[in-house]
mmCIF file of N, CA and C and ligand atoms in Angstrom:
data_model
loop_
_atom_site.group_PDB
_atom_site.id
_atom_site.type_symbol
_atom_site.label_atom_id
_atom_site.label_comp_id
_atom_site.label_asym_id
_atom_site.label_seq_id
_atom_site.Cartn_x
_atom_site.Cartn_y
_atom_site.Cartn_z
ATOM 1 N N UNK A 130 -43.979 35.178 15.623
ATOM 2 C CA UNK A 130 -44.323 36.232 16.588
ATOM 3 C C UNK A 130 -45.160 37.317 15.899
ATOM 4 N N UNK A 131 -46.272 37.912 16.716
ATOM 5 C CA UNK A 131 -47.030 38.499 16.391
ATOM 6 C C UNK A 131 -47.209 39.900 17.172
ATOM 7 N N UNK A 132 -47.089 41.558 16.805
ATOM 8 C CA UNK A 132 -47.173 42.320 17.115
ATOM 9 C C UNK A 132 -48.816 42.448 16.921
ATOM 10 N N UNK A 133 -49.157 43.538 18.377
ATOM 11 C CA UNK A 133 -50.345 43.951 18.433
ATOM 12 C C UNK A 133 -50.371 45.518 18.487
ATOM 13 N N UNK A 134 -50.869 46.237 17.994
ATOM 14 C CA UNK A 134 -51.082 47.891 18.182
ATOM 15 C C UNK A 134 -52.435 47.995 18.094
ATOM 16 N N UNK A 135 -52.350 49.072 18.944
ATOM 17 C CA UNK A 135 -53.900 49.679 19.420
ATOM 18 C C UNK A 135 -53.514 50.868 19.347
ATOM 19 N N UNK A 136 -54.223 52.173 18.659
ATOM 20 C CA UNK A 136 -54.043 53.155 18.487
ATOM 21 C C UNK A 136 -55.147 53.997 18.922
ATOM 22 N N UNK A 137 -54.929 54.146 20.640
ATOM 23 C CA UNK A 137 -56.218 54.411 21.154
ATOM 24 C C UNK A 137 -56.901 55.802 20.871
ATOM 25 N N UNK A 138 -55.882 56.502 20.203
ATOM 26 C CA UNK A 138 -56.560 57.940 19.958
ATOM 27 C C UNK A 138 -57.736 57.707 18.397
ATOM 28 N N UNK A 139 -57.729 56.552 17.853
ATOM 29 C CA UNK A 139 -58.624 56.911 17.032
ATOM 30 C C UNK A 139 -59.527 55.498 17.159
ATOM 31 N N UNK A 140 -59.990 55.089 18.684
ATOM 32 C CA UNK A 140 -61.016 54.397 18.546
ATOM 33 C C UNK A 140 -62.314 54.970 19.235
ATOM 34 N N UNK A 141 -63.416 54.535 18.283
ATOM 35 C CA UNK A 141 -64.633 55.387 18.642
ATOM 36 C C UNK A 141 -65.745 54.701 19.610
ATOM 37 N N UNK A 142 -65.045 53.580 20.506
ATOM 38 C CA UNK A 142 -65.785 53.345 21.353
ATOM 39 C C UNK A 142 -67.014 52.335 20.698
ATOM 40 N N UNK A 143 -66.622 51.792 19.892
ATOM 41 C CA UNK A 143 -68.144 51.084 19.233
ATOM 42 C C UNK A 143 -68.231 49.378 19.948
ATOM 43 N N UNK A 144 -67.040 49.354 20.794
ATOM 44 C CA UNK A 144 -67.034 48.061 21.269
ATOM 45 C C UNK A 144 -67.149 46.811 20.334
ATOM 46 N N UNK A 145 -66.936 47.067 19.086
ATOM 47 C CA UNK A 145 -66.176 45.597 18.537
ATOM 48 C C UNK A 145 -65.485 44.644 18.625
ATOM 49 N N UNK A 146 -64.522 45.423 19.394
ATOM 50 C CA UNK A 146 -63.145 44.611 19.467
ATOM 51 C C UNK A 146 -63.451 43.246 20.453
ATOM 52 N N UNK A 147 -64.434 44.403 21.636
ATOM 53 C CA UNK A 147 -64.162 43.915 23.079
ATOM 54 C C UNK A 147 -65.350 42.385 22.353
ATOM 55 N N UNK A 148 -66.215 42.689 21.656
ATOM 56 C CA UNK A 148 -67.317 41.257 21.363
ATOM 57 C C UNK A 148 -66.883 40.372 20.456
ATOM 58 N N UNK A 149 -65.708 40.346 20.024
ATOM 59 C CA UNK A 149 -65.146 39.715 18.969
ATOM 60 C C UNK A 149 -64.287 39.180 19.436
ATOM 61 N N UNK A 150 -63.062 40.062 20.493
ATOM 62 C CA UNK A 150 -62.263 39.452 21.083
ATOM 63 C C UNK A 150 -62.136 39.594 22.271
ATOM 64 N N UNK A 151 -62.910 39.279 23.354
ATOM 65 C CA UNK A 151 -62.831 39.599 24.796
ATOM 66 C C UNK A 151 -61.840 38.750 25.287
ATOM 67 N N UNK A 152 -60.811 38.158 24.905
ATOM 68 C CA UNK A 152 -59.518 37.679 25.245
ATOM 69 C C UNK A 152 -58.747 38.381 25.624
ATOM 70 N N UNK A 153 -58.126 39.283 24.391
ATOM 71 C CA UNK A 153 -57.549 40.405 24.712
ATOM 72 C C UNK A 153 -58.297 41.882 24.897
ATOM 73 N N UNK A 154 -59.105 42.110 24.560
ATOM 74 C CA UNK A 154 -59.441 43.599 24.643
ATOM 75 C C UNK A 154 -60.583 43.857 25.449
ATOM 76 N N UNK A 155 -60.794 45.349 26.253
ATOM 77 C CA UNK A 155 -61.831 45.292 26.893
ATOM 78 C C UNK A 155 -61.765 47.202 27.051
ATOM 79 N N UNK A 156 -62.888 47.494 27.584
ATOM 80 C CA UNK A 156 -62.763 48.780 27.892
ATOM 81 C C UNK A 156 -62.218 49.256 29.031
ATOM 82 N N UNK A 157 -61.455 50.681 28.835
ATOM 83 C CA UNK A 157 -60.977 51.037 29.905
ATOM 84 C C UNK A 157 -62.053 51.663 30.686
ATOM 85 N N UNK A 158 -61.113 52.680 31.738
ATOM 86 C CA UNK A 158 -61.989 54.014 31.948
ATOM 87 C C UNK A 158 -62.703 54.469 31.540
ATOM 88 N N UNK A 159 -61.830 55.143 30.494
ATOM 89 C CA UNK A 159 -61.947 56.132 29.710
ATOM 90 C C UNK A 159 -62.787 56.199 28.336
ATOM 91 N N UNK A 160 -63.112 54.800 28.473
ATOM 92 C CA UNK A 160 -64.467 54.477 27.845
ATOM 93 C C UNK A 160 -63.943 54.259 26.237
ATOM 94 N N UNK A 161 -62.600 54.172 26.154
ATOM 95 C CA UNK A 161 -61.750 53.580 24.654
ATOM 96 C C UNK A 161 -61.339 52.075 25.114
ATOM 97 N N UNK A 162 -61.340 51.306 23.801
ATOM 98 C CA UNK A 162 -60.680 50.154 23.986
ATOM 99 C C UNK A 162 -59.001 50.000 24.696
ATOM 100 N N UNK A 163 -58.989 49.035 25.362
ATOM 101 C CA UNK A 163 -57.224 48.688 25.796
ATOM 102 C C UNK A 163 -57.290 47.175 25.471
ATOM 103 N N UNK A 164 -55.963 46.881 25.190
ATOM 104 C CA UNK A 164 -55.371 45.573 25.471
ATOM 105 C C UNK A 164 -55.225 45.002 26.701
ATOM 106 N N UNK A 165 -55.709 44.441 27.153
ATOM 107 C CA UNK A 165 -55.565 43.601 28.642
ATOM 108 C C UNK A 165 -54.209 43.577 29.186
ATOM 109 N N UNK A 166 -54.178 43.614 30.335
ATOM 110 C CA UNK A 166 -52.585 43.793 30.927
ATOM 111 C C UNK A 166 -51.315 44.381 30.376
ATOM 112 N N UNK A 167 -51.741 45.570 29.809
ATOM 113 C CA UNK A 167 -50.784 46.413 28.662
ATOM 114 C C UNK A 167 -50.940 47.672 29.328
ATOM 115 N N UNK A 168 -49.951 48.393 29.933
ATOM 116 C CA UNK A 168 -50.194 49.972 30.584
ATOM 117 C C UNK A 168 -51.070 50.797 29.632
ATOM 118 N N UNK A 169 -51.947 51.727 30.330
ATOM 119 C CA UNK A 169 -53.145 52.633 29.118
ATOM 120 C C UNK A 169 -51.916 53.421 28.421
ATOM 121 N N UNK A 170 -52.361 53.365 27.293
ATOM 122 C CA UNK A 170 -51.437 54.908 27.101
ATOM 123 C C UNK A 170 -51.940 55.160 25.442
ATOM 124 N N UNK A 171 -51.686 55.965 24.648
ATOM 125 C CA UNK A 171 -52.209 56.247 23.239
ATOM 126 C C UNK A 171 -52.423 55.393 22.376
ATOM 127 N N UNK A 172 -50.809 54.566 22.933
ATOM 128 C CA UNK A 172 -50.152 53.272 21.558
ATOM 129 C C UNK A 172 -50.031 52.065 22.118
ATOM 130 N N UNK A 173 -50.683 51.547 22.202
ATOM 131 C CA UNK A 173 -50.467 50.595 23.265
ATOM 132 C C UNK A 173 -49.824 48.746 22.246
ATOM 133 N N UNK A 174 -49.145 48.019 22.709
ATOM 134 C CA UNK A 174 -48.413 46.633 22.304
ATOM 135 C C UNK A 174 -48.135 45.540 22.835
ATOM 136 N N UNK A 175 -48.662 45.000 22.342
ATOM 137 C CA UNK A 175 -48.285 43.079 22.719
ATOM 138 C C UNK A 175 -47.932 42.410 21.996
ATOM 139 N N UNK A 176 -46.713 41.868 21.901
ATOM 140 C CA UNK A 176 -46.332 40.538 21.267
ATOM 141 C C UNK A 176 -46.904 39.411 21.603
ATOM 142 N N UNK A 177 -47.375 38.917 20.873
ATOM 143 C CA UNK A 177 -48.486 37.042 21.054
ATOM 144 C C UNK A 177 -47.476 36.301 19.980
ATOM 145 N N UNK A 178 -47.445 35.151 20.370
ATOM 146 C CA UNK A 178 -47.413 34.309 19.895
ATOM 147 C C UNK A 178 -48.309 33.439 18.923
ATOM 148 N N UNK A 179 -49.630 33.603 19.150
ATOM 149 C CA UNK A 179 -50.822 33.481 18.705
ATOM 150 C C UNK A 179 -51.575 34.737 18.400
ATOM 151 N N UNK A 180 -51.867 34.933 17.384
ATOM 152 C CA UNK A 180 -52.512 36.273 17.546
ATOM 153 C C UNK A 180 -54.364 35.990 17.400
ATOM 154 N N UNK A 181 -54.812 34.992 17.955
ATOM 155 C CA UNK A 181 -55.858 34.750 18.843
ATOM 156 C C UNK A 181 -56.924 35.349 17.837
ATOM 157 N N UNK A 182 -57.597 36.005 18.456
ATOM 158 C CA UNK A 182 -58.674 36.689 17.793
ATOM 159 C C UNK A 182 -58.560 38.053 17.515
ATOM 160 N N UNK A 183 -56.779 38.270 17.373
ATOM 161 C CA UNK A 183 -56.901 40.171 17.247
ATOM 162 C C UNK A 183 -56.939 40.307 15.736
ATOM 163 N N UNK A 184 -57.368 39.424 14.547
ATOM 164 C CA UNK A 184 -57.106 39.781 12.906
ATOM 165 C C UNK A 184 -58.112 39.913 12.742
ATOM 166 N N UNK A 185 -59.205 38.913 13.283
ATOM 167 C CA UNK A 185 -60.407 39.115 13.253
ATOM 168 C C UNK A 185 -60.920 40.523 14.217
ATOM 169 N N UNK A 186 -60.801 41.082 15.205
ATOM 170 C CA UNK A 186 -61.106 42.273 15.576
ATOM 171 C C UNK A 186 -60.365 43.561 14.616
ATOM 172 N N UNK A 187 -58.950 43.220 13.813
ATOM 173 C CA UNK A 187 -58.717 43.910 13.086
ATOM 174 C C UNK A 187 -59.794 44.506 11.814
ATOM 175 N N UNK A 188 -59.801 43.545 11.142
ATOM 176 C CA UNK A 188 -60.899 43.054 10.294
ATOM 177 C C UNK A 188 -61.921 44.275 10.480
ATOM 178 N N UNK A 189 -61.975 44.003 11.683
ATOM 179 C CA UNK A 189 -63.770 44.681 11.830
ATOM 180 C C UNK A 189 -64.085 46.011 12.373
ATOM 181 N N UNK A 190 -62.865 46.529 13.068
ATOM 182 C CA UNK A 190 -62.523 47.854 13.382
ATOM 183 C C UNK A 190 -63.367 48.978 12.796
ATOM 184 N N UNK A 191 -63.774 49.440 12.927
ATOM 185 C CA UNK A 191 -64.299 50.036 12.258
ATOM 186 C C UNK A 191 -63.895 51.799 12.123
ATOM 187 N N UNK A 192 -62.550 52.086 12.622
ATOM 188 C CA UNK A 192 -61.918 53.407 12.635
ATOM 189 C C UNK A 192 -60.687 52.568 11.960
ATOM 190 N N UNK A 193 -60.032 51.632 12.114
ATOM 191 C CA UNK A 193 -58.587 51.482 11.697
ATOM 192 C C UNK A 193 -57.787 51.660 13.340
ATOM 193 N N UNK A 194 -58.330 51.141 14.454
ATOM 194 C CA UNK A 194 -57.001 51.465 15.328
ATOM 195 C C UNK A 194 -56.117 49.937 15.691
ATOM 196 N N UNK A 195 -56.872 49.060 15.180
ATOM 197 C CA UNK A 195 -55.945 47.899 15.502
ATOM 198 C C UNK A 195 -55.144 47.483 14.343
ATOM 199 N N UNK A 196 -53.798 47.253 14.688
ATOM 200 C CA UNK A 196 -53.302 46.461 13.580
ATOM 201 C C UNK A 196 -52.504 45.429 13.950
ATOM 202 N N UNK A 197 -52.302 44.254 13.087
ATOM 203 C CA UNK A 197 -51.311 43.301 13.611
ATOM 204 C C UNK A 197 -50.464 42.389 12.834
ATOM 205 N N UNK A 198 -49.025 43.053 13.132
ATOM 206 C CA UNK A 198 -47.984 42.933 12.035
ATOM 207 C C UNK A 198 -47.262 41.437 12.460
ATOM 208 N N UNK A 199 -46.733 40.794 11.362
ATOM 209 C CA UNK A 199 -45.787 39.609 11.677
ATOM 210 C C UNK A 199 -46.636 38.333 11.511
ATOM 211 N N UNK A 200 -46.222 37.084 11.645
ATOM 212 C CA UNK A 200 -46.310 35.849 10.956
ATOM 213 C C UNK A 200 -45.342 35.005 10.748
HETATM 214 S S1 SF4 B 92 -63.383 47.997 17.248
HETATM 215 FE FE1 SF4 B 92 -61.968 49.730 17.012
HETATM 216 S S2 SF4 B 92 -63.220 51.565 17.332
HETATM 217 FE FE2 SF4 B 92 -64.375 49.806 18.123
HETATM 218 S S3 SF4 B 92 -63.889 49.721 20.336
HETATM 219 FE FE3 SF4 B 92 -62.428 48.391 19.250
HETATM 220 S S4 SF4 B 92 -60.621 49.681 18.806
HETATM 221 FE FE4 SF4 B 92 -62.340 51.023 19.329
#
């Protein structure tokens, strides 16, 4: 099992995530990244089973707001 965090207060909108991993991530409103079907909110989390393409959007972040713990 695989935890997902998004730490939306320190993403700068550069849309990485969403071209790397448009599986899970996409823009909100508010013009910051979200996790797909995850309520908006600062901190946002998903447990996967697969953690898909979020290591590689980790990876590439370019503020530090994604991280993804477990294995
Ligand atoms: S890669 Fe990071 S900074 Fe860029 S949109 Fe995604 S979460 Fe925000």
């Amino acid at each position: 099992m695989y935890l997902l965090e998004l730490d939306r207060t320190m993403c700068v909108s550069c849309g990485t995530c969403i071209d790397i991993c448009p599986e899970v991530f996409e823009f909100a409103d508010d013009e910051l990244s979200s996790i797909k079907g995850v309520e908006l909110s600062d901190l946002q989390e998903l447990e996967m089973d697969d953690p898909l393409c979020t290591i590689d959007a980790m990876e590439n972040c370019p503020s530090g707001a994604i991280s993804v713990h477990g294995g």
